[in-house]
């Protein structure tokens, strides 16, 4: 099974030298033509200008039919008009090449679709022989100024809800970081695992398929216990099977961080392998009517999730402040060596933290899966927001993570509220904000400065 | 052990009191203060270090000695205060710059570069290396000769510090004491005017201690100034010309080693008896 | 199952554009992580900058592809500076978080439909490889790589790509054996020690970040040229993680590490995929469908990547051919 190199490179022979020189020259010339932009010389020939209009508010773009577009020349005179076909394309003949302005007649846009301000018209270069192209992307109608203001409380409320869910994940991640120094990339998969297992168990034991009601609730409760249990065991199992042995061998944090990435990739694709790629939702809780308080509307399902998250966070805070194990956790995060000399069993504390972190991650997965959908990469999509939260709050400060998570949650929802039709950019704000905070306050909101040497 | 402590004539007229002025100070610090949260780690009103002497900085644990070292060498920033080295203000000077100005330190926990050989550790110390510039680095002929000189100098130092047999070993293969020696030798590759040693004796086995002491004395004979933090009072007595005592961030006493040994304030500080006057009596 | 075809395809995967792109990304990462100890988790971002630096000027202003190379170098250097200035003075994990976030920001920015004219959004940009195609020096259109048919375009990508790999490997080798490389390694070991010896640690780290970033950008450009498409999906965080696997596989802090790593990585990945495709196609030998079927076999290779990374770091941190004594990162 030897590679036949002669065969691989045959046909390269004779032509090579001659053409290579020519090509080399071409490359050189091309490099010289660095500044060469296309310049239009006037040709009085008719050219085709192709205008495409599509709904770009979703990941998959959808052509929009029946939109009227108007083409004007440099003097503003209308030279041609047209309507888009079922492919969202209008082929418009213009009298010559050169520069034209294409404008979308916004009154012909279908209901619910809009074009971002200032993008209704655009200048297009039409080249002789090649014609020209213009594409317009529509988004969903942004609310009017008045309704936008009235949506503000809802955005803040949703931000708090989202922030609370992020907070449960982040507090666990932060506690792990505080006690072991490890940035655990596999935390995202613990979240996914909790959510995916809960969904799977719920589909195995349907006490009742009826929407709402005690049967559905019972199923969910039962499945959640099993799902969160799986996440807890997974997290604790990693501590016993991987992290503790690595610590014993004196492995560096970098090595452990890379191992956590390996575990994350393995578990993520193992979930995709078994659970599939399609997002899944809880049918029993899918269609609920909103409870309304003034401008804020929320389904009982989402409200319950938020209240549960809040209660759990308060319990965690209370535990850290007042219980024996909580104080031990704080002692270990302040100084592991000192803590172990004062008789604290560091290994036990760290194991507790991993179990607790796993349980919190699983719970947040369940709440988030109910709120949105259960998918193999749901945790991964939230991982950077978790890191943003714990970095904003100050690495290794569990209470900082809580505040950071709320800031991130509200920030993300307000971004979506403000930028209306381009929600795909909403995470950018949080991530960019995190980088900016690091620039001016590297220790985060609640962080402390470090001593060297 | 040489019984006679070195007595340096330059200290003849220097009063035995905190902040005492010296005839030819290389380092002068004023009002240097550093707090961590509510805890004031360093609060030095005035201190001078005499050129070409061996000065010890002692004090109980948590007195702020290492923090003071970090501040002087730029590894930490004080909340307030000024200090000069060779008459040059060192405020806001980075550790890199401080080292280039001739103030080189070692660390309490040795920082021998474990996955580099002893020889590489040594070569790293040399300054003004052509081959450390990016543009010159790929062209060996530009830095080959300088590298040979550096290697010669490194080998001489390794021999002096009795590390020549470890030349090709990785830094990680050295014992704790050997690491201390390597770190000191590496610091000398920089050719510093002032060497600052943070607990050079900690973790060094007794057999190596004597040779380390001789090396420190050798530094003075070469014309360098040594400031060192140490807990080992035998060492302080044996080699230092002058002792500065810190407690709770402040300088509480200064004087020659013999004076310090009998100073009541120092004894109190070490016994933690400040608050309890009965014990002091 | 056609074994020789599977083996031929797997062997080709060790040499094709993907292997080249990841090899270059890994060479850059090796400069960061292997020699300087910088935890750059945003190599995908550098690769993205590389790909779009050549695709966008061609797409928007119809520049010549080769004239975009200076753009690639400038843009990836700027990206490195933007990342480095806020983080290189901070603890190592800050760089990790900032770089992973910045890479993701870039990917979201080129994916959004808002600037579809400029970036092509989720469809990416195509039709920018014309100048590269015109520079192909052989007239024969098709070749065979053992039993795998390839085009003259593929062959030209391989020749140019492996030349780039050779150039950058020699450059990295020459830099690392020099006193400059010694300072870099000392920073990896202990940056405070380097500082105490008068080395300007920040400047060295910055140069390292720029150098490795530019090499990574060339990797991204090669991926785009090889795929004939600059597409955001190529530059997900997984690219960075795969590059880490490659570096660890071949040996952290070794010049030949990324080359060996990339070849083995893609050979194994391709073999798994080809084998599982053959073992789930309902013809001849098949694995039981409860274990793996023709819908989910594609995920197995990624699952293996994760497992492989864990096993390597825990049991062979020095890489598969490495000497335990020389391992360049701290797994004891």
PDB file of C-alpha atoms in Angstrom, chain C residues 73-256:
ATOM      1  CA  UNK C  73      -0.788  40.414   8.172  1.00  0.00           C
ATOM      2  CA  UNK C  74      -1.892  43.885   9.240  1.00  0.00           C
ATOM      3  CA  UNK C  75      -5.387  42.852  10.340  1.00  0.00           C
ATOM      4  CA  UNK C  76      -4.258  39.830  12.365  1.00  0.00           C
ATOM      5  CA  UNK C  77      -1.552  41.938  14.006  1.00  0.00           C
ATOM      6  CA  UNK C  78      -4.141  44.545  14.960  1.00  0.00           C
ATOM      7  CA  UNK C  79      -6.376  41.824  16.369  1.00  0.00           C
ATOM      8  CA  UNK C  80      -3.452  40.520  18.424  1.00  0.00           C
ATOM      9  CA  UNK C  81      -2.696  44.015  19.746  1.00  0.00           C
ATOM     10  CA  UNK C  82      -6.328  44.592  20.668  1.00  0.00           C
ATOM     11  CA  UNK C  83      -6.397  41.327  22.590  1.00  0.00           C
ATOM     12  CA  UNK C  84      -2.982  41.693  24.126  1.00  0.00           C
ATOM     13  CA  UNK C  85      -3.049  45.249  25.418  1.00  0.00           C
ATOM     14  CA  UNK C  86      -5.781  44.700  28.005  1.00  0.00           C
ATOM     15  CA  UNK C  87      -4.868  41.148  29.010  1.00  0.00           C
ATOM     16  CA  UNK C  88      -1.158  40.419  28.776  1.00  0.00           C
ATOM     17  CA  UNK C  89      -0.470  42.234  32.045  1.00  0.00           C
ATOM     18  CA  UNK C  90      -3.119  40.179  33.818  1.00  0.00           C
ATOM     19  CA  UNK C  91      -3.137  36.592  34.983  1.00  0.00           C
ATOM     20  CA  UNK C  92      -3.021  33.881  32.319  1.00  0.00           C
ATOM     21  CA  UNK C  93      -6.672  32.864  32.506  1.00  0.00           C
ATOM     22  CA  UNK C  94      -7.841  36.375  31.645  1.00  0.00           C
ATOM     23  CA  UNK C  95      -6.203  36.038  28.242  1.00  0.00           C
ATOM     24  CA  UNK C  96      -7.994  32.716  27.804  1.00  0.00           C
ATOM     25  CA  UNK C  97     -11.415  34.189  28.519  1.00  0.00           C
ATOM     26  CA  UNK C  98     -10.877  37.367  26.523  1.00  0.00           C
ATOM     27  CA  UNK C  99      -9.520  35.576  23.468  1.00  0.00           C
ATOM     28  CA  UNK C 100     -12.333  33.017  23.397  1.00  0.00           C
ATOM     29  CA  UNK C 101     -14.858  35.827  23.761  1.00  0.00           C
ATOM     30  CA  UNK C 102     -13.223  38.002  21.096  1.00  0.00           C
ATOM     31  CA  UNK C 103     -13.128  35.116  18.622  1.00  0.00           C
ATOM     32  CA  UNK C 104     -16.801  34.493  19.240  1.00  0.00           C
ATOM     33  CA  UNK C 105     -17.616  38.200  18.816  1.00  0.00           C
ATOM     34  CA  UNK C 106     -15.876  38.182  15.434  1.00  0.00           C
ATOM     35  CA  UNK C 107     -17.765  35.076  14.358  1.00  0.00           C
ATOM     36  CA  UNK C 108     -21.096  36.612  15.379  1.00  0.00           C
ATOM     37  CA  UNK C 109     -20.201  39.827  13.549  1.00  0.00           C
ATOM     38  CA  UNK C 110     -19.551  38.062  10.259  1.00  0.00           C
ATOM     39  CA  UNK C 111     -22.598  35.826  10.721  1.00  0.00           C
ATOM     40  CA  UNK C 112     -25.155  38.550  11.234  1.00  0.00           C
ATOM     41  CA  UNK C 113     -27.326  39.392   8.232  1.00  0.00           C
ATOM     42  CA  UNK C 114     -26.881  43.085   8.990  1.00  0.00           C
ATOM     43  CA  UNK C 115     -23.756  43.336   6.828  1.00  0.00           C
ATOM     44  CA  UNK C 116     -24.559  40.569   4.378  1.00  0.00           C
ATOM     45  CA  UNK C 117     -23.223  42.598   1.427  1.00  0.00           C
ATOM     46  CA  UNK C 118     -19.811  42.778   3.014  1.00  0.00           C
ATOM     47  CA  UNK C 119     -19.509  39.472   4.831  1.00  0.00           C
ATOM     48  CA  UNK C 120     -21.964  37.156   3.119  1.00  0.00           C
ATOM     49  CA  UNK C 121     -23.424  36.471   6.600  1.00  0.00           C
ATOM     50  CA  UNK C 122     -23.978  32.770   7.335  1.00  0.00           C
ATOM     51  CA  UNK C 123     -23.462  31.829   3.697  1.00  0.00           C
ATOM     52  CA  UNK C 124     -19.987  33.279   3.806  1.00  0.00           C
ATOM     53  CA  UNK C 125     -18.051  34.563   0.827  1.00  0.00           C
ATOM     54  CA  UNK C 126     -17.193  32.585  -2.267  1.00  0.00           C
ATOM     55  CA  UNK C 127     -15.700  33.464  -5.626  1.00  0.00           C
ATOM     56  CA  UNK C 128     -12.568  35.077  -4.235  1.00  0.00           C
ATOM     57  CA  UNK C 129     -10.162  32.340  -5.284  1.00  0.00           C
ATOM     58  CA  UNK C 130      -9.973  33.245  -8.978  1.00  0.00           C
ATOM     59  CA  UNK C 131      -6.473  34.664  -8.758  1.00  0.00           C
ATOM     60  CA  UNK C 132      -5.289  31.610  -6.901  1.00  0.00           C
ATOM     61  CA  UNK C 133      -6.834  29.385  -9.546  1.00  0.00           C
ATOM     62  CA  UNK C 134      -5.153  31.445 -12.271  1.00  0.00           C
ATOM     63  CA  UNK C 135      -1.801  30.904 -10.660  1.00  0.00           C
ATOM     64  CA  UNK C 136      -1.984  27.107 -10.972  1.00  0.00           C
ATOM     65  CA  UNK C 137       1.153  26.163 -12.881  1.00  0.00           C
ATOM     66  CA  UNK C 138      -0.044  22.849 -14.361  1.00  0.00           C
ATOM     67  CA  UNK C 139      -2.427  22.451 -17.218  1.00  0.00           C
ATOM     68  CA  UNK C 140      -3.576  18.937 -16.433  1.00  0.00           C
ATOM     69  CA  UNK C 141      -6.907  19.282 -14.580  1.00  0.00           C
ATOM     70  CA  UNK C 142      -7.005  16.051 -12.573  1.00  0.00           C
ATOM     71  CA  UNK C 143      -4.594  13.979 -10.555  1.00  0.00           C
ATOM     72  CA  UNK C 144      -4.796  10.948  -8.363  1.00  0.00           C
ATOM     73  CA  UNK C 145      -3.592  10.879  -4.823  1.00  0.00           C
ATOM     74  CA  UNK C 146      -3.208   7.108  -4.682  1.00  0.00           C
ATOM     75  CA  UNK C 147      -6.866   6.163  -5.042  1.00  0.00           C
ATOM     76  CA  UNK C 148      -8.322   9.559  -4.208  1.00  0.00           C
ATOM     77  CA  UNK C 149      -9.022  11.753  -7.228  1.00  0.00           C
ATOM     78  CA  UNK C 150      -8.016  15.382  -6.741  1.00  0.00           C
ATOM     79  CA  UNK C 151      -8.064  18.456  -8.963  1.00  0.00           C
ATOM     80  CA  UNK C 152      -5.116  20.567  -9.990  1.00  0.00           C
ATOM     81  CA  UNK C 153      -6.559  23.209  -7.647  1.00  0.00           C
ATOM     82  CA  UNK C 154      -6.276  20.793  -4.693  1.00  0.00           C
ATOM     83  CA  UNK C 155      -2.718  19.923  -5.671  1.00  0.00           C
ATOM     84  CA  UNK C 156      -1.733  23.583  -5.951  1.00  0.00           C
ATOM     85  CA  UNK C 157      -3.300  24.295  -2.550  1.00  0.00           C
ATOM     86  CA  UNK C 158      -1.239  21.457  -1.098  1.00  0.00           C
ATOM     87  CA  UNK C 159       1.995  22.673  -2.679  1.00  0.00           C
ATOM     88  CA  UNK C 160       1.507  26.287  -1.609  1.00  0.00           C
ATOM     89  CA  UNK C 161       0.159  25.306   1.797  1.00  0.00           C
ATOM     90  CA  UNK C 162       2.939  22.937   2.751  1.00  0.00           C
ATOM     91  CA  UNK C 163       5.452  25.509   1.516  1.00  0.00           C
ATOM     92  CA  UNK C 164       3.921  27.983   3.955  1.00  0.00           C
ATOM     93  CA  UNK C 165       4.112  25.356   6.696  1.00  0.00           C
ATOM     94  CA  UNK C 166       7.782  24.823   5.877  1.00  0.00           C
ATOM     95  CA  UNK C 167       8.548  28.545   5.852  1.00  0.00           C
ATOM     96  CA  UNK C 168       6.852  29.203   9.183  1.00  0.00           C
ATOM     97  CA  UNK C 169       8.325  26.093  10.795  1.00  0.00           C
ATOM     98  CA  UNK C 170      11.837  27.155   9.818  1.00  0.00           C
ATOM     99  CA  UNK C 171      11.152  30.676  11.054  1.00  0.00           C
ATOM    100  CA  UNK C 172       9.837  29.409  14.389  1.00  0.00           C
ATOM    101  CA  UNK C 173      12.773  27.016  14.693  1.00  0.00           C
ATOM    102  CA  UNK C 174      15.284  29.788  14.023  1.00  0.00           C
ATOM    103  CA  UNK C 175      13.591  32.107  16.504  1.00  0.00           C
ATOM    104  CA  UNK C 176      13.218  29.573  19.269  1.00  0.00           C
ATOM    105  CA  UNK C 177      16.840  28.400  19.273  1.00  0.00           C
ATOM    106  CA  UNK C 178      17.982  32.024  19.561  1.00  0.00           C
ATOM    107  CA  UNK C 179      18.337  34.061  22.765  1.00  0.00           C
ATOM    108  CA  UNK C 180      14.979  35.601  21.822  1.00  0.00           C
ATOM    109  CA  UNK C 181      13.386  32.175  22.050  1.00  0.00           C
ATOM    110  CA  UNK C 182      15.143  31.613  25.342  1.00  0.00           C
ATOM    111  CA  UNK C 183      13.429  34.661  26.808  1.00  0.00           C
ATOM    112  CA  UNK C 184      10.118  33.364  25.461  1.00  0.00           C
ATOM    113  CA  UNK C 185      10.604  30.018  27.170  1.00  0.00           C
ATOM    114  CA  UNK C 186      11.647  31.703  30.397  1.00  0.00           C
ATOM    115  CA  UNK C 187       8.345  33.596  30.334  1.00  0.00           C
ATOM    116  CA  UNK C 188       6.529  30.291  29.941  1.00  0.00           C
ATOM    117  CA  UNK C 189       8.385  28.947  32.964  1.00  0.00           C
ATOM    118  CA  UNK C 190       8.037  31.967  35.222  1.00  0.00           C
ATOM    119  CA  UNK C 191       7.447  35.462  33.975  1.00  0.00           C
ATOM    120  CA  UNK C 192       8.406  37.094  37.274  1.00  0.00           C
ATOM    121  CA  UNK C 193      11.824  35.476  37.022  1.00  0.00           C
ATOM    122  CA  UNK C 194      12.212  36.885  33.503  1.00  0.00           C
ATOM    123  CA  UNK C 195      11.163  40.299  34.784  1.00  0.00           C
ATOM    124  CA  UNK C 196      13.619  40.164  37.664  1.00  0.00           C
ATOM    125  CA  UNK C 197      16.368  39.644  35.087  1.00  0.00           C
ATOM    126  CA  UNK C 198      15.398  42.783  33.193  1.00  0.00           C
ATOM    127  CA  UNK C 199      13.421  41.221  30.353  1.00  0.00           C
ATOM    128  CA  UNK C 200      10.508  43.230  29.032  1.00  0.00           C
ATOM    129  CA  UNK C 201       7.991  40.439  29.452  1.00  0.00           C
ATOM    130  CA  UNK C 202       5.014  42.374  28.099  1.00  0.00           C
ATOM    131  CA  UNK C 203       6.790  43.186  24.836  1.00  0.00           C
ATOM    132  CA  UNK C 204       7.902  39.586  24.312  1.00  0.00           C
ATOM    133  CA  UNK C 205       4.419  38.267  25.011  1.00  0.00           C
ATOM    134  CA  UNK C 206       2.955  40.792  22.622  1.00  0.00           C
ATOM    135  CA  UNK C 207       5.366  39.880  19.837  1.00  0.00           C
ATOM    136  CA  UNK C 208       4.599  36.221  20.467  1.00  0.00           C
ATOM    137  CA  UNK C 209       0.866  36.885  20.323  1.00  0.00           C
ATOM    138  CA  UNK C 210       1.254  38.788  17.054  1.00  0.00           C
ATOM    139  CA  UNK C 211       3.579  36.222  15.483  1.00  0.00           C
ATOM    140  CA  UNK C 212       1.440  33.229  16.387  1.00  0.00           C
ATOM    141  CA  UNK C 213      -1.678  35.147  15.428  1.00  0.00           C
ATOM    142  CA  UNK C 214      -0.366  36.007  11.975  1.00  0.00           C
ATOM    143  CA  UNK C 215       0.593  32.369  11.394  1.00  0.00           C
ATOM    144  CA  UNK C 216      -2.875  31.331  12.551  1.00  0.00           C
ATOM    145  CA  UNK C 217      -4.381  33.874  10.159  1.00  0.00           C
ATOM    146  CA  UNK C 218      -2.485  32.276   7.293  1.00  0.00           C
ATOM    147  CA  UNK C 219      -4.008  28.992   8.462  1.00  0.00           C
ATOM    148  CA  UNK C 220      -7.486  30.496   8.227  1.00  0.00           C
ATOM    149  CA  UNK C 221      -6.702  31.849   4.769  1.00  0.00           C
ATOM    150  CA  UNK C 222      -5.559  28.413   3.620  1.00  0.00           C
ATOM    151  CA  UNK C 223      -8.768  26.877   4.974  1.00  0.00           C
ATOM    152  CA  UNK C 224     -10.814  29.462   3.067  1.00  0.00           C
ATOM    153  CA  UNK C 225      -8.842  28.975  -0.137  1.00  0.00           C
ATOM    154  CA  UNK C 226      -9.032  25.203   0.216  1.00  0.00           C
ATOM    155  CA  UNK C 227     -12.799  25.269   0.820  1.00  0.00           C
ATOM    156  CA  UNK C 228     -13.165  28.067  -1.757  1.00  0.00           C
ATOM    157  CA  UNK C 229     -15.355  29.703   0.844  1.00  0.00           C
ATOM    158  CA  UNK C 230     -14.825  31.948   3.857  1.00  0.00           C
ATOM    159  CA  UNK C 231     -17.616  30.789   6.092  1.00  0.00           C
ATOM    160  CA  UNK C 232     -18.276  31.576   9.763  1.00  0.00           C
ATOM    161  CA  UNK C 233     -19.050  27.929  10.527  1.00  0.00           C
ATOM    162  CA  UNK C 234     -15.398  27.039   9.895  1.00  0.00           C
ATOM    163  CA  UNK C 235     -14.271  29.373  12.663  1.00  0.00           C
ATOM    164  CA  UNK C 236     -16.209  28.137  15.644  1.00  0.00           C
ATOM    165  CA  UNK C 237     -14.488  27.644  18.976  1.00  0.00           C
ATOM    166  CA  UNK C 238     -13.944  24.009  18.019  1.00  0.00           C
ATOM    167  CA  UNK C 239     -11.207  25.129  15.612  1.00  0.00           C
ATOM    168  CA  UNK C 240      -9.192  26.421  18.556  1.00  0.00           C
ATOM    169  CA  UNK C 241      -9.775  23.283  20.581  1.00  0.00           C
ATOM    170  CA  UNK C 242      -8.818  21.031  17.679  1.00  0.00           C
ATOM    171  CA  UNK C 243      -5.651  23.072  17.268  1.00  0.00           C
ATOM    172  CA  UNK C 244      -4.889  22.394  20.935  1.00  0.00           C
ATOM    173  CA  UNK C 245      -5.414  18.668  20.377  1.00  0.00           C
ATOM    174  CA  UNK C 246      -3.024  18.864  17.427  1.00  0.00           C
ATOM    175  CA  UNK C 247      -0.360  20.682  19.430  1.00  0.00           C
ATOM    176  CA  UNK C 248      -0.610  18.253  22.350  1.00  0.00           C
ATOM    177  CA  UNK C 249      -0.686  15.274  19.992  1.00  0.00           C
ATOM    178  CA  UNK C 250       2.473  16.293  18.163  1.00  0.00           C
ATOM    179  CA  UNK C 251       4.258  17.579  21.247  1.00  0.00           C
ATOM    180  CA  UNK C 252       3.867  20.938  22.987  1.00  0.00           C
ATOM    181  CA  UNK C 253       6.810  23.262  22.386  1.00  0.00           C
ATOM    182  CA  UNK C 254       8.319  21.276  19.532  1.00  0.00           C
ATOM    183  CA  UNK C 255       8.745  22.668  16.041  1.00  0.00           C
ATOM    184  CA  UNK C 256       7.625  19.467  14.346  1.00  0.00           C
TER     185      UNK C 256
END
